[in-house]
Amino acid sequence: MEIFQAANATVGSSATIKAAAAAVLGALLATGAASGPAAAAPQTAAAKTAAAQKPQLRTVFTAGAKSTVRYTRTSGYISADYDAYAAATAVLSGRATGVPKSRDGGVEAVRVLRIARRSAVKARTQAMNQIRGLLVSAPAMLREQVAGLDRAALIRTLARLRPGHDLSRPLAATRAALRRLARRHQAMDAEITELDAEIGPLVEQAAPALLELFGIGPETAGQLLVSAGDNPERMRSEGAFAHLAGVTPIPASSGRTHRHRHRLNRGGDRAANNALHTIVLTRMRFEDRTRAYVERRTKEGLSKKDIMRCLKRFVAREVYRALTTTPTERTTQTDLVPAA
């Protein structure tokens, strides 16, 4: 924790990333964790054996004070100290040359509001799961009262339950618990609706061309904007954005066949990948152009998974063009004038 506090105390902009890396290295040297993976791993026989197999650094992505380092490991103990050390040395040596997100415009506002929305959705889902679980073991009288109701009618019915004052009886206690969970579900519904009303205009202001694409709504557009950041020009090409979203094809062919196979990319920003997946599913169902493409590629012998991989790569190209060619007016923190 002290290591990341030292980095956060140093980083204020992209110009001070190397100073943050130096701070991380200094903290690691002070704690004795910078001597390599063996020093960060526990001193057990298994850990010593795993530490002897040094990992190879594949890719370093630098984003402000936080750096994510991926390794090709056969086995071994994964240490946060060693990850921080490898990221800091990559920055100081010049291997990590990525431009961090600026986080000073409307996209950052979308990001923080989406955090609140995501937690509200999780709380609503949890409340619904708990309601279903309680109804399984509830008394037969209560189960028959709500049998056959859809979710909306179920929540309304449970929110109007009257458990009574004597909660020592299981039936009354179950009614009280179901009523509280139903009202929590309603509160989360209202909160999500309010957040959608706040996020929608921000997304439309940041990338109106993105919302004009088929199958992209405020939710998927908001996630793609957050993944790209306030400065999408930091991505050198649409291939770089596809790599960020984890939709770049990975060769899986042995090289001895005429047909070169590719497999799904399991890396990248999985939230952005999920947004692209949702867009592809919508287009496969409702867009004539995509349906014709799926039919043609199916006749060529491609599986549904391979077809969706190709479609996600195509959608990533469209999204990148919409993000980088749309002129947007960004209000930064330095543009704000203090009140008189």
Short mmCIF file of C-alpha atoms in Angstrom, two decimals:
data_model
loop_
_atom_site.label_atom_id
_atom_site.label_comp_id
_atom_site.label_asym_id
_atom_site.label_seq_id
_atom_site.Cartn_x
_atom_site.Cartn_y
_atom_site.Cartn_z
CA MET A 1 0.00 0.00 0.00
CA GLU A 2 2.82 2.43 0.79
CA ILE A 3 4.29 1.77 -2.64
CA PHE A 4 1.15 2.86 -4.48
CA GLN A 5 0.71 5.83 -2.13
CA ALA A 6 4.19 6.99 -3.13
CA ALA A 7 3.23 6.72 -6.79
CA ASN A 8 -0.08 8.52 -6.36
CA ALA A 9 1.63 11.34 -4.46
CA THR A 10 3.94 11.91 -7.42
CA VAL A 11 1.66 11.53 -10.44
CA GLY A 12 -0.24 14.61 -11.49
CA SER A 13 -0.08 14.35 -15.28
CA SER A 14 1.52 12.31 -18.04
CA ALA A 15 4.71 14.37 -17.71
CA THR A 16 5.40 13.00 -14.24
CA ILE A 17 4.99 9.29 -14.93
CA LYS A 18 8.74 8.69 -14.76
CA ALA A 19 8.88 10.49 -11.43
CA ALA A 20 6.15 8.16 -10.19
CA ALA A 21 8.12 5.17 -11.43
CA ALA A 22 11.18 6.44 -9.57
CA ALA A 23 9.04 6.80 -6.44
CA VAL A 24 7.83 3.23 -6.82
CA LEU A 25 11.39 1.97 -7.24
CA GLY A 26 12.50 3.94 -4.20
CA ALA A 27 9.73 2.48 -2.08
CA LEU A 28 10.52 -1.02 -3.32
CA LEU A 29 14.20 -0.60 -2.56
CA ALA A 30 13.34 0.64 0.91
CA THR A 31 11.22 -2.45 1.59
CA GLY A 32 13.74 -4.79 -0.02
CA ALA A 33 11.30 -5.98 -2.69
CA ALA A 34 13.30 -4.73 -5.68
CA SER A 35 15.79 -7.56 -5.73
CA GLY A 36 13.59 -9.57 -8.07
CA PRO A 37 10.76 -12.09 -7.98
CA ALA A 38 12.52 -14.31 -5.44
CA ALA A 39 12.54 -11.54 -2.85
CA ALA A 40 8.83 -10.84 -3.33
CA ALA A 41 7.78 -14.49 -3.01
CA PRO A 42 7.41 -16.34 0.29
CA GLN A 43 10.45 -18.30 1.37
CA THR A 44 9.03 -21.76 0.91
CA ALA A 45 10.43 -24.65 -1.08
CA ALA A 46 7.67 -24.39 -3.69
CA ALA A 47 8.07 -20.63 -3.95
CA LYS A 48 11.83 -20.86 -4.33
CA THR A 49 11.42 -23.37 -7.15
CA ALA A 50 8.82 -21.17 -8.86
CA ALA A 51 10.94 -18.05 -8.41
CA ALA A 52 13.84 -19.74 -10.18
CA GLN A 53 11.71 -19.81 -13.33
CA LYS A 54 11.93 -16.13 -14.26
CA PRO A 55 8.93 -14.82 -16.19
CA GLN A 56 9.28 -13.05 -19.50
CA LEU A 57 7.79 -9.58 -19.81
CA ARG A 58 5.34 -9.43 -22.74
CA THR A 59 3.44 -6.16 -22.64
CA VAL A 60 3.33 -3.09 -20.41
CA PHE A 61 0.37 -0.71 -20.44
CA THR A 62 0.86 2.53 -18.53
CA ALA A 63 -2.19 4.50 -17.43
CA GLY A 64 -1.29 7.23 -14.95
CA ALA A 65 -0.22 5.88 -11.60
CA LYS A 66 -1.49 2.39 -12.29
CA SER A 67 0.37 0.01 -14.58
CA THR A 68 -0.73 -3.46 -15.59
CA VAL A 69 2.01 -5.91 -16.53
CA ARG A 70 1.31 -9.21 -18.25
CA TYR A 71 3.69 -12.12 -18.06
CA THR A 72 4.22 -15.42 -19.75
CA ARG A 73 4.45 -17.62 -16.68
CA THR A 74 4.68 -21.37 -16.58
CA SER A 75 4.15 -21.31 -12.82
CA GLY A 76 5.14 -19.20 -9.89
CA TYR A 77 3.99 -16.84 -7.20
CA ILE A 78 2.35 -13.64 -8.47
CA SER A 79 3.50 -10.71 -6.38
CA ALA A 80 2.13 -7.17 -6.47
CA ASP A 81 5.55 -5.86 -5.44
CA TYR A 82 7.25 -7.55 -8.37
CA ASP A 83 4.55 -6.32 -10.74
CA ALA A 84 5.08 -2.76 -9.52
CA TYR A 85 8.85 -3.15 -9.88
CA ALA A 86 8.55 -4.47 -13.45
CA ALA A 87 6.15 -1.67 -14.42
CA ALA A 88 8.40 1.00 -12.94
CA THR A 89 11.51 -0.29 -14.72
CA ALA A 90 9.57 -0.49 -17.99
CA VAL A 91 8.64 3.19 -17.68
CA LEU A 92 12.15 4.31 -16.76
CA SER A 93 13.76 2.29 -19.55
CA GLY A 94 11.40 3.67 -22.18
CA ARG A 95 9.71 0.37 -23.06
CA ALA A 96 6.34 1.66 -21.83
CA THR A 97 5.56 4.53 -24.18
CA GLY A 98 1.76 4.59 -24.01
CA VAL A 99 -0.06 7.87 -23.44
CA PRO A 100 -2.30 7.78 -20.36
CA LYS A 101 -5.92 8.88 -20.29
CA SER A 102 -6.26 12.59 -19.60
CA ARG A 103 -9.35 12.24 -17.37
CA ASP A 104 -10.24 15.92 -17.59
CA GLY A 105 -13.40 15.98 -19.71
CA GLY A 106 -16.89 14.67 -20.15
CA VAL A 107 -15.81 11.05 -20.55
CA GLU A 108 -14.40 11.08 -17.02
CA ALA A 109 -17.79 12.32 -15.81
CA VAL A 110 -19.42 9.39 -17.62
CA ARG A 111 -16.96 6.99 -15.99
CA VAL A 112 -17.66 8.03 -12.41
CA LEU A 113 -21.43 8.02 -12.95
CA ARG A 114 -21.22 4.57 -14.49
CA ILE A 115 -19.46 3.33 -11.35
CA ALA A 116 -22.50 4.36 -9.30
CA ARG A 117 -24.84 2.80 -11.87
CA ARG A 118 -22.93 -0.48 -11.94
CA SER A 119 -23.09 -0.81 -8.15
CA ALA A 120 -26.83 -0.03 -8.21
CA VAL A 121 -27.40 -2.74 -10.84
CA LYS A 122 -25.46 -5.24 -8.73
CA ALA A 123 -27.48 -4.34 -5.62
CA ARG A 124 -30.74 -4.73 -7.55
CA THR A 125 -29.69 -8.10 -8.93
CA GLN A 126 -28.62 -9.26 -5.48
CA ALA A 127 -31.94 -8.20 -3.99
CA MET A 128 -33.83 -10.10 -6.70
CA ASN A 129 -31.77 -13.23 -6.16
CA GLN A 130 -32.42 -13.07 -2.42
CA ILE A 131 -36.15 -12.68 -3.05
CA ARG A 132 -36.15 -15.78 -5.25
CA GLY A 133 -34.22 -17.70 -2.63
CA LEU A 134 -36.59 -16.71 0.18
CA LEU A 135 -39.64 -17.66 -1.86
CA VAL A 136 -38.28 -21.18 -2.33
CA SER A 137 -38.33 -21.83 1.41
CA ALA A 138 -41.27 -19.56 2.25
CA PRO A 139 -44.52 -20.99 3.68
CA ALA A 140 -46.90 -22.42 1.11
CA MET A 141 -49.48 -19.71 1.75
CA LEU A 142 -47.01 -16.99 0.76
CA ARG A 143 -45.71 -18.88 -2.27
CA GLU A 144 -49.23 -19.37 -3.62
CA GLN A 145 -49.95 -15.67 -3.18
CA VAL A 146 -47.19 -14.64 -5.63
CA ALA A 147 -47.18 -17.68 -7.94
CA GLY A 148 -47.22 -16.86 -11.65
CA LEU A 149 -46.37 -13.16 -11.28
CA ASP A 150 -43.77 -11.55 -13.49
CA ARG A 151 -40.90 -9.63 -11.94
CA ALA A 152 -42.55 -6.20 -11.92
CA ALA A 153 -45.81 -7.51 -10.47
CA LEU A 154 -43.89 -9.62 -7.96
CA ILE A 155 -41.94 -6.61 -6.68
CA ARG A 156 -45.09 -4.49 -6.37
CA THR A 157 -46.92 -7.23 -4.51
CA LEU A 158 -44.09 -7.92 -2.09
CA ALA A 159 -43.54 -4.22 -1.39
CA ARG A 160 -47.17 -3.99 -0.15
CA LEU A 161 -46.96 -6.93 2.23
CA ARG A 162 -48.03 -6.35 5.85
CA PRO A 163 -46.02 -8.61 8.12
CA GLY A 164 -47.64 -7.47 11.37
CA HIS A 165 -46.00 -6.66 14.71
CA ASP A 166 -45.21 -10.17 15.93
CA LEU A 167 -42.08 -11.17 13.98
CA SER A 168 -41.47 -14.26 16.09
CA ARG A 169 -43.59 -16.26 13.64
CA PRO A 170 -41.73 -17.49 10.50
CA LEU A 171 -44.51 -16.33 8.16
CA ALA A 172 -44.45 -12.78 9.51
CA ALA A 173 -40.64 -12.63 9.50
CA THR A 174 -40.54 -13.88 5.91
CA ARG A 175 -43.06 -11.25 4.86
CA ALA A 176 -41.00 -8.54 6.55
CA ALA A 177 -37.80 -9.68 4.85
CA LEU A 178 -39.47 -9.90 1.43
CA ARG A 179 -41.02 -6.46 1.83
CA ARG A 180 -37.64 -4.90 2.68
CA LEU A 181 -35.94 -6.60 -0.27
CA ALA A 182 -38.72 -5.55 -2.65
CA ARG A 183 -38.51 -1.94 -1.52
CA ARG A 184 -34.73 -2.06 -1.90
CA HIS A 185 -35.27 -3.34 -5.45
CA GLN A 186 -37.61 -0.42 -6.14
CA ALA A 187 -35.10 2.07 -4.71
CA MET A 188 -32.33 0.70 -6.92
CA ASP A 189 -34.66 0.86 -9.93
CA ALA A 190 -35.31 4.53 -9.27
CA GLU A 191 -31.60 5.23 -8.77
CA ILE A 192 -30.68 3.48 -12.05
CA THR A 193 -33.34 5.49 -13.89
CA GLU A 194 -31.93 8.74 -12.49
CA LEU A 195 -28.38 7.77 -13.44
CA ASP A 196 -29.46 6.83 -16.97
CA ALA A 197 -31.05 10.28 -17.32
CA GLU A 198 -27.76 11.87 -16.23
CA ILE A 199 -25.43 9.68 -18.28
CA GLY A 200 -27.40 9.81 -21.54
CA PRO A 201 -26.86 13.52 -22.35
CA LEU A 202 -23.17 13.28 -21.42
CA VAL A 203 -22.64 10.38 -23.82
CA GLU A 204 -24.53 12.18 -26.59
CA GLN A 205 -22.44 15.30 -26.06
CA ALA A 206 -19.14 13.39 -26.03
CA ALA A 207 -19.75 11.19 -29.10
CA PRO A 208 -22.94 11.86 -31.07
CA ALA A 209 -21.61 9.93 -34.07
CA LEU A 210 -21.16 6.84 -31.92
CA LEU A 211 -24.87 6.75 -31.03
CA GLU A 212 -25.78 6.94 -34.71
CA LEU A 213 -24.23 3.54 -35.38
CA PHE A 214 -26.64 0.62 -35.54
CA GLY A 215 -26.99 -1.35 -32.31
CA ILE A 216 -25.20 1.16 -30.07
CA GLY A 217 -27.12 2.74 -27.21
CA PRO A 218 -26.12 4.94 -24.28
CA GLU A 219 -24.97 1.98 -22.18
CA THR A 220 -22.61 0.41 -24.72
CA ALA A 221 -21.50 3.81 -26.00
CA GLY A 222 -20.69 4.91 -22.45
CA GLN A 223 -18.50 1.87 -21.88
CA LEU A 224 -16.66 2.34 -25.16
CA LEU A 225 -16.07 6.00 -24.36
CA VAL A 226 -14.69 5.12 -20.93
CA SER A 227 -12.34 2.54 -22.44
CA ALA A 228 -11.04 5.05 -25.01
CA GLY A 229 -10.78 7.96 -22.58
CA ASP A 230 -11.10 11.71 -23.03
CA ASN A 231 -8.19 11.63 -25.49
CA PRO A 232 -8.93 8.79 -27.96
CA GLU A 233 -6.21 10.16 -30.24
CA ARG A 234 -3.71 8.49 -27.88
CA MET A 235 -4.51 5.26 -29.76
CA ARG A 236 -2.32 5.25 -32.84
CA SER A 237 -4.71 3.36 -35.11
CA GLU A 238 -7.93 1.38 -35.18
CA GLY A 239 -5.79 -1.70 -34.73
CA ALA A 240 -4.56 -0.30 -31.42
CA PHE A 241 -8.16 0.24 -30.30
CA ALA A 242 -9.05 -3.30 -31.36
CA HIS A 243 -6.10 -4.56 -29.30
CA LEU A 244 -7.30 -2.50 -26.33
CA ALA A 245 -10.78 -4.04 -26.63
CA GLY A 246 -9.41 -7.57 -27.02
CA VAL A 247 -10.82 -8.21 -30.51
CA THR A 248 -7.57 -8.54 -32.47
CA PRO A 249 -7.28 -11.97 -34.14
CA ILE A 250 -4.66 -14.32 -32.75
CA PRO A 251 -3.21 -16.88 -35.18
CA ALA A 252 -4.00 -20.44 -34.16
CA SER A 253 -2.95 -22.28 -37.32
CA SER A 254 -0.03 -24.68 -37.48
CA GLY A 255 1.04 -23.14 -40.79
CA ARG A 256 0.77 -26.45 -42.61
CA THR A 257 -2.73 -25.90 -43.93
CA HIS A 258 -4.07 -23.62 -46.64
CA ARG A 259 -6.62 -22.12 -44.30
CA HIS A 260 -5.19 -19.90 -41.57
CA ARG A 261 -7.24 -20.20 -38.41
CA HIS A 262 -7.52 -17.60 -35.66
CA ARG A 263 -8.80 -17.80 -32.12
CA LEU A 264 -10.49 -15.42 -29.73
CA ASN A 265 -8.42 -12.86 -27.87
CA ARG A 266 -8.80 -13.35 -24.12
CA GLY A 267 -6.91 -10.17 -23.22
CA GLY A 268 -7.69 -6.47 -23.41
CA ASP A 269 -10.42 -4.48 -21.72
CA ARG A 270 -13.10 -7.07 -21.08
CA ALA A 271 -15.78 -4.45 -20.41
CA ALA A 272 -15.17 -2.93 -23.86
CA ASN A 273 -15.14 -6.44 -25.34
CA ASN A 274 -18.49 -7.13 -23.70
CA ALA A 275 -19.92 -3.92 -25.17
CA LEU A 276 -18.78 -4.95 -28.66
CA HIS A 277 -20.26 -8.41 -28.08
CA THR A 278 -23.62 -6.85 -27.20
CA ILE A 279 -23.54 -4.70 -30.35
CA VAL A 280 -22.76 -7.74 -32.51
CA LEU A 281 -25.62 -9.75 -31.00
CA THR A 282 -28.02 -6.89 -31.72
CA ARG A 283 -26.86 -6.59 -35.33
CA MET A 284 -26.99 -10.33 -35.93
CA ARG A 285 -30.64 -10.28 -34.95
CA PHE A 286 -31.95 -7.03 -36.42
CA GLU A 287 -29.60 -5.71 -39.12
CA ASP A 288 -30.05 -7.09 -42.64
CA ARG A 289 -26.45 -6.41 -43.66
CA THR A 290 -25.06 -8.38 -40.71
CA ARG A 291 -27.54 -11.22 -41.19
CA ALA A 292 -26.49 -11.55 -44.82
CA TYR A 293 -22.84 -11.62 -43.76
CA VAL A 294 -23.52 -14.34 -41.19
CA GLU A 295 -25.34 -16.43 -43.78
CA ARG A 296 -22.52 -16.08 -46.31
CA ARG A 297 -19.76 -16.91 -43.82
CA THR A 298 -21.72 -19.87 -42.48
CA LYS A 299 -21.86 -21.33 -46.00
CA GLU A 300 -18.08 -20.87 -46.18
CA GLY A 301 -17.70 -23.17 -43.18
CA LEU A 302 -17.05 -20.71 -40.36
CA SER A 303 -18.46 -21.40 -36.93
CA LYS A 304 -20.66 -18.91 -35.10
CA LYS A 305 -17.83 -18.08 -32.74
CA ASP A 306 -15.48 -17.27 -35.62
CA ILE A 307 -18.14 -15.16 -37.32
CA MET A 308 -18.73 -13.15 -34.16
CA ARG A 309 -14.98 -12.64 -33.79
CA CYS A 310 -14.86 -11.14 -37.29
CA LEU A 311 -17.90 -8.98 -36.62
CA LYS A 312 -16.48 -7.60 -33.39
CA ARG A 313 -13.33 -6.61 -35.24
CA PHE A 314 -15.44 -4.83 -37.86
CA VAL A 315 -17.50 -3.02 -35.19
CA ALA A 316 -14.29 -1.95 -33.43
CA ARG A 317 -13.17 -0.30 -36.69
CA GLU A 318 -16.46 1.62 -36.93
CA VAL A 319 -16.31 2.65 -33.28
CA TYR A 320 -12.75 3.91 -33.60
CA ARG A 321 -13.66 6.10 -36.56
CA ALA A 322 -16.66 7.52 -34.69
CA LEU A 323 -14.52 8.27 -31.64
CA THR A 324 -11.64 9.93 -33.46
CA THR A 325 -13.37 11.83 -36.26
CA THR A 326 -16.11 13.48 -34.22
CA PRO A 327 -15.17 16.98 -33.06
CA THR A 328 -16.08 17.30 -29.39
CA GLU A 329 -15.94 20.29 -27.10
CA ARG A 330 -14.17 19.14 -23.99
CA THR A 331 -14.27 21.20 -20.80
CA THR A 332 -11.15 20.64 -18.75
CA GLN A 333 -10.49 21.46 -15.15
CA THR A 334 -8.17 24.29 -16.20
CA ASP A 335 -11.01 25.94 -18.17
CA LEU A 336 -13.08 26.48 -15.05
CA VAL A 337 -12.97 30.09 -13.84
CA PRO A 338 -13.18 30.61 -10.06
CA ALA A 339 -16.39 32.26 -8.90
CA ALA A 340 -16.12 35.92 -8.02
#
